[in-house]
JSON list of C-alpha atoms in Angstrom, two decimals:
[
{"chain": "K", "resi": 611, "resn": "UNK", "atom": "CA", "xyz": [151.70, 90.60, 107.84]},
{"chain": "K", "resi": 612, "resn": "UNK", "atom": "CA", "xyz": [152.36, 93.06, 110.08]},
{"chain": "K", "resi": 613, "resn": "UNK", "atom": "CA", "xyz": [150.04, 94.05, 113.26]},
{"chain": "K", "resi": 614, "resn": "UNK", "atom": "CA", "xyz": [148.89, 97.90, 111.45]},
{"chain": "K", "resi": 615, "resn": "UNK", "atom": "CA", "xyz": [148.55, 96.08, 107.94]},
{"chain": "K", "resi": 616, "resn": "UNK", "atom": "CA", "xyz": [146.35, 93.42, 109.85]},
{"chain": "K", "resi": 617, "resn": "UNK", "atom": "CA", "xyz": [143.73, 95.66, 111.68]},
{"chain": "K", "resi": 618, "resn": "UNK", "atom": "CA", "xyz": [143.68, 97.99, 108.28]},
{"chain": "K", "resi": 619, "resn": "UNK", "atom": "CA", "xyz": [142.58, 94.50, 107.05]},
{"chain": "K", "resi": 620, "resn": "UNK", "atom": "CA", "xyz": [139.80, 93.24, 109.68]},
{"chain": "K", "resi": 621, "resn": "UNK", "atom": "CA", "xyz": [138.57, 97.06, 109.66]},
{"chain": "K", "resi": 622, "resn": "UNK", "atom": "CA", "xyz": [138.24, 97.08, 105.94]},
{"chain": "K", "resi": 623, "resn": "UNK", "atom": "CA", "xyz": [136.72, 93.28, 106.18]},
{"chain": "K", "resi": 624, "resn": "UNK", "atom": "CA", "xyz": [133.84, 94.57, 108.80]},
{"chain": "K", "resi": 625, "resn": "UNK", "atom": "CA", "xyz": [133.34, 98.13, 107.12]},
{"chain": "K", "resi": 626, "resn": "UNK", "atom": "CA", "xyz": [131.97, 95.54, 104.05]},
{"chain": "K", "resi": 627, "resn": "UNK", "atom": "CA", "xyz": [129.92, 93.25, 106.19]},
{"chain": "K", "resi": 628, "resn": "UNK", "atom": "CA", "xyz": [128.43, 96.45, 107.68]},
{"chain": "K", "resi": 629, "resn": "UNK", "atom": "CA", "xyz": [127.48, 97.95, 104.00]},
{"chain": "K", "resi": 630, "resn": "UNK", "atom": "CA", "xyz": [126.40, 94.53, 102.88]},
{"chain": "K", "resi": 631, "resn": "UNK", "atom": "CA", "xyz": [124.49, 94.46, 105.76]},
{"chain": "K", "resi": 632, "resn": "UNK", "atom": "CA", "xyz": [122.64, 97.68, 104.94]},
{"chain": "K", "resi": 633, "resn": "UNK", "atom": "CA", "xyz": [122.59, 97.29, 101.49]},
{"chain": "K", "resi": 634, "resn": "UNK", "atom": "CA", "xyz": [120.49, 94.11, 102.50]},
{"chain": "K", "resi": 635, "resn": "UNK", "atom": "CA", "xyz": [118.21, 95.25, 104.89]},
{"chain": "K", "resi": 636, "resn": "UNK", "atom": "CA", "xyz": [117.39, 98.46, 102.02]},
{"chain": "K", "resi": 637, "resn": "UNK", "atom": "CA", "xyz": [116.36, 95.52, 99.70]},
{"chain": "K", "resi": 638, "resn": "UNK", "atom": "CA", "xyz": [114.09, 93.53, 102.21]},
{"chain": "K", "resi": 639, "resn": "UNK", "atom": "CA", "xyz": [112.34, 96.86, 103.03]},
{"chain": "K", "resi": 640, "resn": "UNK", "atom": "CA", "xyz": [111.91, 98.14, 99.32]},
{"chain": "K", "resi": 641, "resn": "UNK", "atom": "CA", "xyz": [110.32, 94.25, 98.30]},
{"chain": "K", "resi": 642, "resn": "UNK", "atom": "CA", "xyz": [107.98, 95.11, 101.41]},
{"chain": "K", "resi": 643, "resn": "UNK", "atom": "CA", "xyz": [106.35, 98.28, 99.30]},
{"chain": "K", "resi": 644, "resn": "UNK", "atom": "CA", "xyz": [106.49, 96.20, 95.90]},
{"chain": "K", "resi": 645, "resn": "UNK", "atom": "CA", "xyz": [102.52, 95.41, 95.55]},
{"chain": "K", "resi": 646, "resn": "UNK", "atom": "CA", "xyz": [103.16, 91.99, 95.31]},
{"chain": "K", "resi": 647, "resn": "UNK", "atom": "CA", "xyz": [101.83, 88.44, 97.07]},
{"chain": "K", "resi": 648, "resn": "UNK", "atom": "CA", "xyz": [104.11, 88.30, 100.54]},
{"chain": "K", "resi": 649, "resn": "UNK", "atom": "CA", "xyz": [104.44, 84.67, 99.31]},
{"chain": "K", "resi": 650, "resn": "UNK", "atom": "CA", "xyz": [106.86, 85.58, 96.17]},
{"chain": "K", "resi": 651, "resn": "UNK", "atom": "CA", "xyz": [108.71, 88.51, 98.16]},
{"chain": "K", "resi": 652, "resn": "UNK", "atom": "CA", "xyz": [111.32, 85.60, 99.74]},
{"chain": "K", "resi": 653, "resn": "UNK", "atom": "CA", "xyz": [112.06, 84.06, 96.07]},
{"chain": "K", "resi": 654, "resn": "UNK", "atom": "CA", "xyz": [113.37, 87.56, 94.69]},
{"chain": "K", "resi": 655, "resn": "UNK", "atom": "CA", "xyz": [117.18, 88.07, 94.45]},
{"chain": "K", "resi": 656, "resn": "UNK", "atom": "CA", "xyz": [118.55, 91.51, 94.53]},
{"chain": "K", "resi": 657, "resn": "UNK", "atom": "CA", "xyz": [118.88, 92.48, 91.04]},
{"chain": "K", "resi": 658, "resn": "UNK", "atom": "CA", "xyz": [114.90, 91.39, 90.80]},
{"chain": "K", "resi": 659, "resn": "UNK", "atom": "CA", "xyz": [113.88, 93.52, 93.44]},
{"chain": "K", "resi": 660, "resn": "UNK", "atom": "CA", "xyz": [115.87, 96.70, 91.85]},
{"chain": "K", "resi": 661, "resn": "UNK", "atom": "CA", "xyz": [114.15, 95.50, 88.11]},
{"chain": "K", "resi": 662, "resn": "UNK", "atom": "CA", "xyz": [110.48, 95.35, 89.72]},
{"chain": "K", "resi": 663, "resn": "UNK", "atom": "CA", "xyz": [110.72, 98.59, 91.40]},
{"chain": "K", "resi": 664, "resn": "UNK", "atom": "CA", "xyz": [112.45, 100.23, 88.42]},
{"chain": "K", "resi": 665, "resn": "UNK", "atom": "CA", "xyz": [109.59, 98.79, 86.33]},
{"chain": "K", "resi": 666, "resn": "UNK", "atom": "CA", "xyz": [106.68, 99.89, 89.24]},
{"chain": "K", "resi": 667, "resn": "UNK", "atom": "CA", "xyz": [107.99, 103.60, 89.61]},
{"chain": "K", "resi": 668, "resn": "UNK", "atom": "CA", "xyz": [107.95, 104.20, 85.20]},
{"chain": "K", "resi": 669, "resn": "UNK", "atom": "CA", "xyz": [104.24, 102.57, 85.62]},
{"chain": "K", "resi": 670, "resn": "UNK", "atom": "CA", "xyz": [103.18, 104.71, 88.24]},
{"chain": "K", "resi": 671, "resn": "UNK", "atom": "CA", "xyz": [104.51, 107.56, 86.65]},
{"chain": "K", "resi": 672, "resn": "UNK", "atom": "CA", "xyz": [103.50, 106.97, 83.54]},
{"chain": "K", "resi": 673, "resn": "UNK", "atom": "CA", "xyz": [99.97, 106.59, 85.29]},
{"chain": "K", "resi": 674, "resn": "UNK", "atom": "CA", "xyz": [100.04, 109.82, 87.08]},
{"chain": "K", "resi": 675, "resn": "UNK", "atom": "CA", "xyz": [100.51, 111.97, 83.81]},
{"chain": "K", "resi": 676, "resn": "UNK", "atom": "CA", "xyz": [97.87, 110.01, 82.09]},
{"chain": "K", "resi": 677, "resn": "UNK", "atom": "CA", "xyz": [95.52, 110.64, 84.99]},
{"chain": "K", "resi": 678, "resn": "UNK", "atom": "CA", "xyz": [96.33, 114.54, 84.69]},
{"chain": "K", "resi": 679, "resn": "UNK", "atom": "CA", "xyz": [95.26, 114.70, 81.23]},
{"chain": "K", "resi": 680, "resn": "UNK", "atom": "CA", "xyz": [92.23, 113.65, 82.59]},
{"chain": "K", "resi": 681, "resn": "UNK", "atom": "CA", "xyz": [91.11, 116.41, 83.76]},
{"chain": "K", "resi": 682, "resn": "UNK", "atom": "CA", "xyz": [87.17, 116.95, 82.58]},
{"chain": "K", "resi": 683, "resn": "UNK", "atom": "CA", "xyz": [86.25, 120.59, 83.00]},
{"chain": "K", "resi": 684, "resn": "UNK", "atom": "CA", "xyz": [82.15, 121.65, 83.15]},
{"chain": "K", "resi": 685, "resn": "UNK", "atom": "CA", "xyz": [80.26, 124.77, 83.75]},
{"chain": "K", "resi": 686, "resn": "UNK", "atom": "CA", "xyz": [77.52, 124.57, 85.57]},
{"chain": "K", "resi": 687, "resn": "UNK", "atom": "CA", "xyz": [74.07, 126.70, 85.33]},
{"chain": "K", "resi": 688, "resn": "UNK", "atom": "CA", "xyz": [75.46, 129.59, 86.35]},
{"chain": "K", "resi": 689, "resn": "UNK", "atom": "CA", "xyz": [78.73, 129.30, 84.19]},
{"chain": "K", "resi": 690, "resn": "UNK", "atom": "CA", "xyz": [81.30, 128.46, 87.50]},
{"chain": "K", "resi": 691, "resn": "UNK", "atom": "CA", "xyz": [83.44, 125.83, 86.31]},
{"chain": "K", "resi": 692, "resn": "UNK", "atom": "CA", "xyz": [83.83, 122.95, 87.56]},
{"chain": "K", "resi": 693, "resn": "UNK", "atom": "CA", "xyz": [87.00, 120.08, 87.38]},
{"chain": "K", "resi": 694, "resn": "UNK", "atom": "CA", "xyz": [85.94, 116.66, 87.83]},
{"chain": "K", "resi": 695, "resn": "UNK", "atom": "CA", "xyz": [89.00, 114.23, 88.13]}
]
C-alpha cells in the first residue's frame, strides 16, 4: 500500500470514529430527555432510543392538538368572553 493510499486510509478510519463518536454522544443526550426511570436509560440500544422518542414526540403531539380542542369559551355577566384552557 502505498504511503498517500495509507493516510487516505487512517484519515477515512478516524473521520468514522469521530461520527460514531457523535452519533453516540446525540443518543446518550436524547435518552436523557426520554421521561423515563434513569435506571432503564443504560439498558437501551440505539435503535430503542430512536423508537421511544419517535413514539414520545407522535404522543405529545397528538396531546397538544387534543388539548387545543379544548378550548371552553364563557361569557361572563357582562357578555366579555372568556377562554378557560
Amino acid at each position: 500500500m502505498t504511503p498517500e493510499r495509507e493516510r487516505r486510509r487512517i484519515m477515512s478510519c478516524e473521520a468514522a470514529r469521530a461520527r460514531r463518536r457523535a452519533e453516540s454522544q446525540v443518543l446518550i443526550d436524547m435518552s436523557q430527555l426520554l421521561p423515563l426511570p434513569s435506571s432503564l436509560r443504560p439498558q437501551l440500544d440505539k435503535p430503542s432510543i430512536i423508537r421511544l422518542t419517535i413514539s414520545y414526540l407522535r404522543i405529545h403531539t397528538l396531546l397538544s392538538g387534543f388539548a387545543d380542542r379544548q378550548t371552553w369559551e364563557r361569557r361572563d355577566e357582562e357578555g366579555e368572553r372568556d377562554t378557560w384552557e
